[in-house]
């Protein structure tokens, strides 16, 4: 992000200038002649002036960033870093610089004792060093750990750090000062001065190393994941500013009320929904390892459902669906999570939260009523960053009870990136090359596009106007035609249904840039297939915030919310489960330290996403669809429903949902690599009790 980059440059330059000023101040009392004192003082004043100017520029950029992106983007910086830099700088500007300017040339040689004493005041050099350390810590924060939502402890921490690092310079400054006070001349030989500087440097470095090592050891320890946890840690909960819940002891938590407490709570395992009716449709899915060849011949060592790439389950809305999952040989165990499908909690397929992981030889039966129609997909939620990438996913299509529009052709396109024996290859299913499909003139075609890759993807559809009929399984009201120069983008896990009428010329669907030759695509043609696909770079990008008619929905930006949550997405260098990692954080923390969001059934809940980090994050909430209300602080023209909202760096969104599906639900980044190092939190209904445990003891590893 531009703001971060500017801040890094400015704070690094400030560190160098303030540090130079500190050294210049420390050698001021060494002046043996008036000329040298004046020269040293003038140099110091210039350097300090430049440093102050640069600091002012930095403050202005922060104000500008606040105006442009919003307070939430700068809050952490303003609360933790600005006081740290402003205090020493203010002291320098208000008291140190006037004192230095007042150092008069008395005409005597050597310089007057009073002038040397004033120059040797420890507060002079220490204030410059403090300014340098504060700027240095700010630069460090911008690169490694931007402060977000700082608590008092986090604010105090940096002050303590600066104070500790000033200890050695303070001892040296005081020694100099006492010497000058006693009227002794400071040592003047170059060697002696160098020795002095080197020993001060070495001692400070020792202090810094001790701090660093203890910080690392503490970080490694604190980041270790517990062997077992039910995620009911009462220290880390967030009630979104709403009414107190059982989790915070808001309701009765007195032991004598225990029976009572149990009576009005419900266990996750019991949240199956009403599935007493026999199933209308049943499937058996066997998780198994399989070598699979892509269309190009490249081979993947896949982990599959039923030995296939993206098997498709097609059911009718209203059906009771039963899916028996059998694990043949995936050692770490598997599950099926119905991505975006709002099943009852016990059917959500998250190991350790909604079921135990299915080990080899074991099975699990999912049974739910298919209430929502549309394009969905499913995948294993056990160590998903490994399992989904290797192929443990499939397609779920729920045909509407009553089809209002009919399509002559339906094509499901699920794109993924495979690791093959010939390197990484992107593909539609297993088709990693262009495919040709004949369609009669005037027929309507519906493409169900699913992005099963960890990153967002761009798609081009050229040769015809088209409409985006559904987003994440939810129909758009009155979608207007888009020109074939419009590209669209899907975040990881997201789905669009796209429809067009076959014209008398070929239509091309392509993943990624027009010029990128290696990506897959489909050519639709009527009579004679074109020799090769022809595509151009797009001239517009589809924007769901201004398309069709707004969803008819209970929530609007003006609604009264029962709870409001904030998710600031950031990045930092840190530890996860005892290992050093580049981390993607939520509110400055990674799982399990990200608080669980607690709601009560029926609550109207608002969540604000703010992406301060350097990457996009497709934020996925299980069990609910979110209505997007605002983007970058402005109301969107057409609020839309989504289960996976891609938040780009520098963007903010406000979304809302009704807490109408009790349970404990994951809310995480669907870049599964990010989730695997802790970009995960949980949404907990306060009357729900866990049934399972997460961790190495149970083998339930949901990320
Ligand atoms: Cu598609 Cu929690 O995931
Ligand atoms: Cu992410």
XYZ file of C-alpha atoms and ligand atoms in Angstrom:
707
model
C 0.000 0.000 0.000
C 1.183 3.485 -0.861
C 0.677 4.837 2.680
C 2.752 2.075 4.213
C 5.533 2.514 1.697
C 5.746 6.285 2.265
C 5.712 5.790 6.005
C 8.575 3.310 5.832
C 10.734 5.686 3.748
C 9.968 8.651 5.983
C 10.475 6.896 9.305
C 13.730 5.285 8.180
C 15.038 8.710 7.089
C 13.858 10.206 10.377
C 15.720 7.512 12.283
C 18.953 8.324 10.456
C 18.595 12.082 10.921
C 17.619 11.925 14.599
C 20.427 9.437 15.240
C 22.933 11.769 13.575
C 21.589 14.623 15.687
C 22.036 12.478 18.821
C 25.675 11.798 18.032
C 26.251 15.461 17.150
C 24.725 16.432 20.505
C 26.864 13.924 22.390
C 30.115 15.350 21.003
C 29.064 18.973 21.553
C 30.712 19.282 25.003
C 33.982 17.970 23.564
C 34.506 21.317 21.802
C 37.826 22.815 22.841
C 37.478 26.124 21.052
C 34.622 28.512 20.552
C 34.836 28.045 16.816
C 34.436 24.324 17.104
C 31.551 24.698 19.566
C 29.720 27.035 17.184
C 30.415 24.778 14.232
C 29.183 21.677 16.047
C 26.125 23.514 17.295
C 25.215 24.849 13.855
C 25.525 21.375 12.352
C 23.286 19.979 15.079
C 20.654 22.678 14.549
C 20.537 21.968 10.809
C 20.220 18.226 11.225
C 17.558 18.604 13.907
C 15.666 21.092 11.734
C 15.679 18.679 8.811
C 14.517 15.831 11.052
C 11.665 17.958 12.394
C 10.629 18.878 8.877
C 10.611 15.240 7.794
C 8.589 14.292 10.861
C 6.052 16.993 9.980
C 5.798 15.539 6.464
C 5.121 12.124 7.983
C 2.334 13.483 10.172
C 0.779 15.154 7.143
C 0.830 11.892 5.145
C -0.954 10.169 8.022
C -3.609 12.870 8.076
C -4.012 12.517 4.308
C -4.308 8.747 4.585
C -6.934 9.191 7.274
C -8.927 11.520 5.009
C -8.559 9.211 2.027
C -9.080 5.758 3.555
C -10.640 6.424 6.929
C -9.752 6.555 10.607
C -9.602 2.761 10.977
C -6.631 2.648 8.618
C -4.550 4.987 10.822
C -5.952 4.438 14.303
C -3.183 2.066 15.418
C -0.454 4.367 14.118
C -1.981 7.422 15.748
C -2.443 5.734 19.107
C 0.841 3.858 19.425
C 3.481 5.422 17.191
C 2.620 9.113 17.117
C 2.838 9.663 20.912
C 6.124 7.807 20.884
C 7.669 10.110 18.283
C 5.821 13.272 19.205
C 6.935 13.387 22.846
C 10.717 13.520 22.253
C 10.246 15.712 19.180
C 8.054 18.140 21.097
C 10.601 18.281 23.902
C 13.378 18.943 21.390
C 11.460 21.658 19.582
C 10.236 23.407 22.723
C 13.153 23.196 25.125
C 16.317 21.670 23.635
C 16.603 23.714 20.455
C 15.995 27.089 22.214
C 18.673 26.143 24.760
C 21.135 25.265 22.003
C 20.433 28.487 20.145
C 21.113 30.341 23.372
C 24.637 28.910 23.632
C 26.536 32.184 23.288
C 30.066 32.642 22.155
C 31.477 34.413 25.209
C 34.670 35.361 23.433
C 36.839 33.500 25.981
C 39.028 30.567 25.004
C 38.489 27.767 25.841
C 34.679 28.045 25.740
C 32.961 29.209 28.879
C 32.213 26.542 31.458
C 28.533 27.526 31.431
C 28.235 26.871 27.694
C 29.881 23.447 27.960
C 27.684 22.533 30.916
C 24.560 23.464 29.004
C 25.733 21.400 26.024
C 26.548 18.414 28.225
C 23.086 18.269 29.835
C 22.075 14.597 29.412
C 18.610 15.668 28.289
C 20.118 17.146 25.119
C 21.622 14.029 23.559
C 19.058 11.668 25.121
C 16.095 13.482 23.608
C 17.633 13.126 20.153
C 18.339 9.445 20.764
C 14.782 8.964 21.992
C 13.469 10.580 18.806
C 15.703 8.279 16.736
C 14.553 5.151 18.605
C 10.911 6.169 18.305
C 11.286 6.678 14.556
C 13.180 3.404 14.259
C 10.465 1.518 16.129
C 7.863 3.121 13.892
C 9.743 2.004 10.781
C 10.026 -1.469 12.273
C 6.292 -1.511 12.964
C 5.422 -0.506 9.424
C 7.518 -3.310 7.998
C 6.894 -6.079 10.512
C 3.800 -5.400 12.596
C 1.478 -2.499 11.965
C -0.321 -1.672 15.163
C -4.068 -2.158 14.994
C -6.594 -1.606 17.772
C -3.817 -1.117 20.333
C -4.633 -1.767 23.954
C -2.922 0.124 26.802
C -0.363 -2.691 27.140
C 0.651 -2.434 23.509
C 0.957 1.343 23.747
C 3.045 1.138 26.944
C 5.277 -1.623 25.552
C 7.030 0.628 23.062
C 7.637 3.333 25.679
C 9.254 0.770 27.944
C 11.375 -0.444 25.053
C 12.641 3.054 24.230
C 13.422 3.659 27.898
C 15.407 0.414 28.182
C 17.388 1.191 25.051
C 18.214 4.629 26.423
C 19.793 3.230 29.604
C 23.342 2.860 28.275
C 23.422 6.236 26.476
C 22.031 7.778 29.669
C 24.896 6.409 31.761
C 27.453 7.741 29.283
C 25.740 11.126 29.032
C 25.664 11.468 32.788
C 29.348 10.578 33.098
C 30.186 13.297 30.559
C 27.985 15.777 32.335
C 29.535 15.163 35.775
C 32.998 15.512 34.319
C 32.141 18.844 32.745
C 30.517 19.974 36.014
C 33.706 19.151 37.890
C 35.529 21.345 35.428
C 37.530 18.434 33.992
C 38.227 18.431 30.294
C 36.658 15.562 28.377
C 39.152 13.211 26.757
C 40.008 14.578 23.396
C 42.188 12.038 21.634
C 40.430 10.511 18.650
C 41.212 6.975 19.811
C 39.688 7.611 23.204
C 36.559 9.088 21.661
C 36.211 6.164 19.290
C 36.624 3.740 22.161
C 33.914 5.588 24.010
C 31.498 5.399 21.078
C 32.259 1.733 20.430
C 31.764 0.680 24.020
C 28.480 2.599 24.217
C 27.385 0.902 21.001
C 28.344 -2.561 22.207
C 26.579 -2.139 25.525
C 23.424 -0.860 23.836
C 23.555 -3.774 21.411
C 23.757 -6.168 24.370
C 20.658 -4.592 25.896
C 18.893 -4.843 22.529
C 19.873 -8.497 22.075
C 18.662 -9.419 25.554
C 15.311 -7.760 24.802
C 15.082 -9.415 21.383
C 15.917 -12.897 22.635
C 13.434 -12.747 25.492
C 10.832 -11.419 23.049
C 11.461 -14.316 20.644
C 11.357 -16.938 23.391
C 8.133 -15.513 24.763
C 6.660 -15.327 21.232
C 7.520 -18.943 20.462
C 5.966 -20.108 23.721
C 2.858 -17.969 23.514
C 2.143 -18.992 19.898
C 2.152 -22.741 20.557
C -1.261 -24.152 19.853
C -2.856 -26.080 22.691
C -3.028 -29.859 22.295
C -6.725 -29.645 22.891
C -9.173 -26.804 22.951
C -12.899 -26.395 22.562
C -12.470 -22.749 21.563
C -14.450 -21.515 24.504
C -11.694 -19.325 25.846
C -13.441 -16.712 27.893
C -10.422 -14.414 27.857
C -10.688 -13.890 24.142
C -14.251 -13.048 23.312
C -15.815 -10.049 21.649
C -19.495 -9.322 22.150
C -19.548 -6.601 19.529
C -20.750 -3.973 21.982
C -24.083 -5.774 22.379
C -25.931 -7.124 25.394
C -23.801 -9.239 27.747
C -23.930 -12.955 26.949
C -23.392 -16.154 28.902
C -19.828 -16.226 27.590
C -18.849 -13.124 29.501
C -20.821 -14.228 32.530
C -23.596 -11.853 31.562
C -26.212 -14.459 32.308
C -26.236 -16.746 35.331
C -22.887 -18.396 35.829
C -23.262 -19.179 39.495
C -22.648 -22.903 40.142
C -26.049 -23.355 41.762
C -27.617 -22.272 38.497
C -25.689 -24.854 36.615
C -28.614 -27.153 35.932
C -30.545 -24.200 34.651
C -27.681 -23.193 32.446
C -27.511 -26.630 30.854
C -31.228 -26.678 30.285
C -31.410 -23.649 28.054
C -28.253 -24.399 26.108
C -27.782 -26.759 23.225
C -24.869 -28.851 22.084
C -23.384 -28.497 18.595
C -23.905 -32.207 17.896
C -27.639 -31.739 18.448
C -27.894 -28.951 15.864
C -28.759 -31.244 12.966
C -31.952 -29.572 11.826
C -35.034 -31.699 11.241
C -33.856 -34.730 9.267
C -36.270 -37.389 10.414
C -37.793 -37.683 6.925
C -36.112 -40.218 4.655
C -33.618 -38.874 2.152
C -34.857 -37.956 -1.333
C -31.444 -38.419 -2.812
C -28.348 -40.191 -1.520
C -24.715 -40.124 -2.537
C -21.636 -41.996 -1.473
C -18.321 -40.205 -1.565
C -15.054 -42.009 -1.041
C -12.034 -39.898 -0.187
C -9.025 -41.473 -1.835
C -5.596 -40.818 -3.238
C -5.403 -41.094 -6.981
C -3.011 -40.217 -9.764
C -4.985 -38.155 -12.249
C -3.936 -36.925 -15.675
C -4.977 -33.462 -16.822
C -6.035 -32.900 -20.445
C -2.495 -31.907 -21.369
C -1.148 -35.164 -19.995
C 0.422 -33.555 -16.918
C -0.104 -35.841 -13.942
C -1.159 -34.864 -10.432
C -0.810 -36.895 -7.271
C -4.325 -35.960 -6.314
C -6.359 -36.474 -3.174
C -9.881 -36.891 -4.482
C -13.490 -37.569 -3.729
C -14.459 -40.688 -5.689
C -11.202 -40.689 -7.614
C -12.444 -37.747 -9.711
C -11.568 -34.132 -10.175
C -14.436 -32.027 -8.816
C -17.306 -34.572 -8.892
C -20.672 -32.853 -9.222
C -23.640 -33.462 -6.916
C -26.860 -32.183 -8.472
C -30.032 -32.058 -6.392
C -33.372 -30.283 -6.401
C -34.283 -27.528 -4.029
C -36.367 -28.938 -1.175
C -34.782 -32.401 -1.397
C -33.461 -34.073 1.692
C -29.921 -34.877 0.674
C -27.874 -37.620 2.274
C -24.167 -37.892 1.585
C -22.116 -40.697 3.083
C -18.465 -39.792 3.268
C -16.062 -42.737 3.503
C -12.361 -42.215 4.012
C -10.334 -44.808 2.155
C -6.744 -43.716 2.632
C -6.275 -40.055 3.597
C -4.230 -40.558 6.775
C -4.863 -37.191 8.411
C -8.619 -37.660 7.986
C -11.182 -35.738 5.940
C -14.551 -33.989 6.157
C -16.969 -32.304 3.772
C -17.754 -28.639 4.275
C -20.586 -27.256 2.134
C -19.051 -23.946 1.189
C -21.614 -21.154 1.239
C -24.467 -23.562 1.875
C -26.235 -22.656 5.083
C -26.721 -26.137 6.515
C -27.486 -26.733 10.195
C -24.329 -26.471 12.269
C -23.766 -30.199 12.881
C -23.585 -30.734 9.082
C -21.021 -27.998 8.422
C -18.047 -30.353 8.215
C -15.525 -28.511 10.359
C -13.426 -31.026 12.304
C -13.290 -30.336 16.016
C -16.160 -27.896 15.844
C -19.071 -29.622 14.162
C -17.839 -33.231 13.973
C -14.796 -35.418 14.499
C -12.508 -35.824 11.542
C -13.200 -38.968 9.485
C -10.117 -41.183 9.689
C -9.248 -43.935 7.164
C -11.796 -46.726 7.432
C -14.359 -44.447 9.066
C -17.399 -42.731 7.622
C -19.777 -39.885 8.365
C -23.261 -39.181 7.050
C -24.292 -35.660 6.155
C -28.023 -35.117 5.874
C -29.736 -31.820 5.257
C -32.594 -30.259 3.380
C -31.441 -28.368 0.301
C -33.150 -25.065 1.072
C -31.133 -22.725 -1.161
C -30.911 -23.121 -4.906
C -27.820 -22.187 -6.850
C -24.162 -22.907 -7.489
C -22.132 -24.101 -4.518
C -19.152 -26.293 -3.894
C -17.815 -28.492 -1.150
C -14.393 -29.336 0.185
C -12.607 -30.983 3.053
C -12.037 -28.688 6.013
C -9.304 -30.795 7.608
C -5.946 -29.096 6.982
C -7.676 -27.448 4.057
C -4.592 -25.611 2.852
C -3.172 -29.007 1.910
C -6.292 -31.043 1.173
C -8.224 -28.612 -1.011
C -5.116 -27.736 -2.976
C -4.557 -31.458 -3.629
C -8.088 -31.941 -4.920
C -10.492 -32.789 -2.084
C -13.335 -30.694 -3.458
C -16.427 -31.039 -5.608
C -19.423 -29.176 -7.007
C -22.871 -28.828 -5.456
C -25.642 -27.658 -7.771
C -29.118 -27.169 -6.366
C -31.673 -26.745 -9.123
C -34.549 -24.444 -8.226
C -37.917 -25.935 -7.356
C -39.450 -23.794 -10.058
C -37.191 -22.691 -12.850
C -38.297 -19.231 -13.914
C -35.845 -19.045 -16.764
C -34.731 -22.011 -18.772
C -31.358 -22.625 -20.276
C -30.543 -24.831 -23.206
C -27.005 -25.479 -22.084
C -25.430 -25.478 -18.658
C -21.703 -25.647 -18.190
C -20.041 -25.835 -14.795
C -16.576 -24.322 -14.721
C -14.536 -24.845 -11.575
C -11.050 -23.472 -11.799
C -8.131 -24.608 -9.738
C -4.360 -24.554 -9.800
C -2.775 -27.990 -9.805
C 0.695 -29.033 -8.815
C 1.672 -31.494 -11.553
C 4.766 -33.386 -12.552
C 5.248 -30.563 -15.077
C 4.907 -27.674 -12.659
C 1.843 -25.670 -11.673
C -1.048 -25.681 -14.139
C -4.324 -23.808 -14.012
C -7.349 -25.723 -15.235
C -11.126 -25.808 -15.501
C -11.567 -29.054 -13.582
C -8.991 -31.280 -15.227
C -8.999 -29.341 -18.520
C -5.797 -27.334 -18.517
C -6.078 -26.423 -22.208
C -8.659 -24.821 -24.469
C -11.851 -26.821 -25.033
C -14.247 -26.474 -27.971
C -18.038 -26.702 -27.518
C -20.661 -26.539 -30.228
C -23.849 -24.615 -29.374
C -26.732 -23.845 -31.704
C -27.417 -20.285 -32.722
C -29.851 -18.532 -30.372
C -29.561 -21.068 -27.565
C -29.140 -19.753 -24.028
C -26.079 -20.846 -22.121
C -25.592 -20.720 -18.381
C -22.036 -20.892 -17.055
C -21.674 -21.748 -13.402
C -18.238 -20.463 -12.511
C -16.571 -21.490 -9.254
C -13.145 -20.308 -8.130
C -11.542 -23.155 -6.195
C -8.094 -21.545 -6.270
C -6.599 -19.824 -3.205
C -6.332 -16.449 -4.935
C -8.826 -14.347 -6.836
C -9.035 -14.862 -10.589
C -10.083 -12.723 -13.494
C -12.337 -14.085 -16.260
C -12.995 -12.792 -19.758
C -16.136 -13.641 -21.716
C -15.932 -12.234 -25.226
C -17.941 -12.434 -28.434
C -21.301 -11.704 -26.819
C -23.046 -9.535 -24.263
C -23.762 -11.425 -21.076
C -25.466 -11.096 -17.725
C -24.296 -12.119 -14.285
C -27.385 -13.898 -13.018
C -26.215 -15.019 -9.549
C -23.495 -14.214 -7.080
C -22.565 -16.910 -4.560
C -25.720 -18.844 -5.344
C -28.017 -15.867 -4.858
C -29.934 -14.440 -7.816
C -29.399 -10.868 -8.918
C -32.643 -8.970 -9.525
C -32.872 -7.619 -13.086
C -29.258 -8.025 -14.115
C -28.524 -5.737 -17.059
C -26.434 -6.924 -20.017
C -22.682 -6.337 -19.796
C -20.572 -5.681 -22.847
C -18.098 -8.342 -23.860
C -15.294 -5.945 -22.963
C -16.199 -6.348 -19.295
C -14.029 -8.675 -17.236
C -15.097 -10.061 -13.902
C -13.193 -11.257 -10.891
C -14.007 -13.945 -8.337
C -12.411 -14.204 -4.930
C -11.309 -17.603 -3.687
C -14.395 -19.719 -3.015
C -16.724 -17.301 -4.827
C -19.221 -18.207 -7.588
C -20.947 -16.375 -10.437
C -23.647 -17.724 -12.726
C -23.174 -16.073 -16.101
C -25.686 -16.323 -18.952
C -25.569 -15.452 -22.631
C -27.407 -16.195 -25.858
C -25.324 -17.878 -28.522
C -24.627 -15.400 -31.365
C -23.554 -16.248 -34.906
C -19.905 -15.871 -34.068
C -17.699 -17.663 -31.566
C -17.751 -16.859 -27.852
C -14.648 -17.240 -25.712
C -14.433 -17.779 -21.978
C -10.953 -17.418 -20.596
C -9.238 -17.432 -17.243
C -6.861 -14.536 -16.622
C -5.287 -12.057 -19.002
C -6.171 -12.062 -22.706
C -2.542 -12.487 -23.629
C -1.708 -15.236 -21.184
C -1.417 -18.307 -23.415
C -1.116 -20.965 -20.765
C -4.445 -20.455 -18.998
C -7.497 -22.594 -19.788
C -10.508 -21.416 -21.766
C -13.583 -22.538 -23.668
C -14.525 -21.733 -27.263
C -18.257 -21.843 -28.009
C -19.048 -22.008 -31.736
C -22.097 -22.622 -33.908
C -21.055 -24.251 -37.195
C -17.386 -24.308 -37.864
C -14.918 -23.999 -35.001
C -12.575 -21.016 -35.268
C -8.938 -21.862 -35.758
C -7.887 -20.295 -32.513
C -9.390 -18.172 -29.752
C -9.071 -14.410 -30.213
C -9.330 -12.207 -27.138
C -8.608 -8.612 -26.263
C -7.725 -6.941 -23.014
C -10.884 -5.822 -21.223
C -11.880 -2.182 -20.958
C -14.063 -2.452 -17.829
C -14.332 -4.509 -14.672
C -17.656 -5.801 -13.373
C -18.701 -4.124 -10.129
C -21.312 -5.953 -8.029
C -21.867 -2.855 -5.897
C -23.726 -1.242 -8.805
C -25.525 -3.976 -10.722
C -29.132 -5.045 -11.108
C -31.491 -4.190 -8.288
C -30.591 -4.208 -4.605
C -31.411 -7.457 -2.785
C -34.747 -7.543 -1.068
C -33.507 -8.151 2.380
C -34.165 -7.369 5.999
C -30.917 -5.465 6.454
C -29.997 -2.022 5.190
C -27.239 0.412 6.067
C -29.759 2.252 8.248
C -30.663 -0.842 10.303
C -30.227 -0.859 14.066
C -27.547 -3.440 14.766
C -27.447 -5.492 17.937
C -23.719 -6.089 17.612
C -20.959 -4.543 15.542
C -17.665 -6.283 14.961
C -14.477 -5.022 13.419
C -11.935 -7.113 11.531
C -8.764 -5.248 10.672
C -6.741 -7.424 8.324
C -3.012 -6.924 8.667
C 0.295 -8.643 8.307
C 3.313 -9.006 10.504
C 6.391 -11.094 11.091
C 5.761 -13.289 14.068
C 5.247 -16.737 15.432
C 2.606 -19.336 14.773
C 2.588 -22.586 16.678
C 6.175 -22.037 17.791
C 7.532 -21.236 14.322
C 8.631 -17.971 12.794
C 6.221 -16.979 10.030
C 4.994 -14.170 7.878
C 1.572 -13.817 9.473
C -1.758 -12.532 8.231
C -3.566 -11.113 11.201
C -7.064 -10.176 12.300
C -7.024 -7.224 14.673
C -3.285 -7.716 15.117
C -3.599 -11.335 16.248
C -3.724 -14.849 14.859
C -5.799 -17.821 16.009
C -6.375 -18.642 18.860
C -5.764 -15.114 20.126
C -8.263 -13.542 17.772
C -11.344 -13.135 19.921
C -14.396 -15.282 19.220
C -17.353 -13.170 18.137
C -20.312 -13.972 20.368
C -23.895 -13.377 19.240
C -27.368 -14.277 20.419
C -29.893 -15.908 18.148
C -31.898 -13.280 16.287
C -29.248 -10.561 16.527
C -28.726 -8.270 13.597
C -24.946 -8.196 13.253
C -22.678 -5.829 11.399
C -19.062 -6.578 10.572
C -16.567 -4.100 9.177
C -13.590 -5.424 7.223
C -10.587 -3.131 6.896
C -7.667 -4.411 4.839
C -4.464 -2.691 5.986
C -2.322 -5.561 4.770
C -0.416 -6.084 1.560
C -2.620 -8.854 0.083
C -6.254 -9.555 -0.791
C -8.310 -11.580 1.674
C -11.441 -13.473 0.590
C -13.351 -13.393 3.873
C -15.683 -16.339 4.282
C -18.325 -16.734 6.962
C -19.808 -20.199 7.407
C -23.514 -20.794 7.852
C -24.737 -17.343 6.792
C -24.818 -15.084 3.774
C -23.612 -11.543 4.369
C -25.299 -8.515 2.812
C -22.713 -6.013 1.591
C -23.864 -2.539 2.659
C -20.897 -0.208 2.302
C -17.642 -0.143 0.428
C -14.847 2.222 1.462
C -17.223 4.050 3.776
C -19.851 4.721 1.089
C -23.202 3.003 0.766
C -23.226 0.652 -2.207
C -25.910 1.254 -4.833
C -26.969 -2.364 -4.952
C -26.399 -4.242 -1.726
C -25.748 -7.896 -2.605
C -25.482 -11.188 -0.765
C -22.221 -13.060 -0.547
C -20.579 -15.787 1.487
C -17.018 -14.993 0.407
C -16.119 -11.326 0.121
C -12.796 -10.526 -1.475
C -11.267 -7.539 0.345
C -8.429 -5.889 -1.552
C -5.569 -4.012 0.146
C -6.720 -0.524 1.130
C -10.408 -1.465 0.930
C -12.991 -1.511 3.663
C -16.472 -3.054 3.637
C -19.429 -3.112 5.963
C -21.505 -6.251 5.817
C -24.437 -7.465 7.870
C -26.151 -10.728 8.614
C -28.973 -12.018 10.738
C -27.861 -14.503 13.376
C -30.449 -17.106 12.400
C -28.431 -20.315 12.259
C -27.302 -21.290 15.775
C -23.971 -23.011 16.251
C -20.286 -22.333 16.209
C -19.109 -21.190 12.829
C -15.800 -20.462 11.239
C -15.138 -17.015 9.841
C -11.856 -17.020 7.973
C -9.777 -15.973 5.038
C -10.316 -18.362 2.127
C -6.779 -18.005 0.985
C -6.279 -21.302 2.768
C -2.582 -20.652 3.308
C -3.523 -17.571 5.307
C -6.075 -19.535 7.320
C -3.496 -22.242 8.030
C -1.322 -19.751 9.891
C -4.132 -18.338 11.949
C -6.265 -15.950 9.861
C -9.313 -17.500 11.433
C -11.895 -16.643 14.003
C -15.158 -18.144 15.192
C -18.680 -16.952 15.435
C -20.353 -18.416 18.501
C -23.995 -18.360 19.476
C -24.047 -17.862 23.204
C -26.482 -20.681 24.012
C -24.427 -23.269 22.129
C -22.032 -25.677 23.833
C -19.136 -27.340 21.970
C -19.281 -31.078 21.403
C -15.798 -31.679 20.072
C -12.235 -30.536 20.549
C -9.622 -29.151 18.223
C -5.908 -29.955 18.386
C -3.306 -32.652 17.984
C -4.796 -34.810 20.762
C -8.009 -35.394 18.785
C -6.453 -34.962 15.334
C -9.150 -32.411 14.482
C -7.196 -29.788 12.548
C -9.740 -27.539 10.912
C -7.518 -25.073 9.071
Cu -14.641 -22.983 1.857
Cu -14.220 -22.556 5.856
O -14.374 -22.798 3.838
Cu -5.989 -13.836 3.702
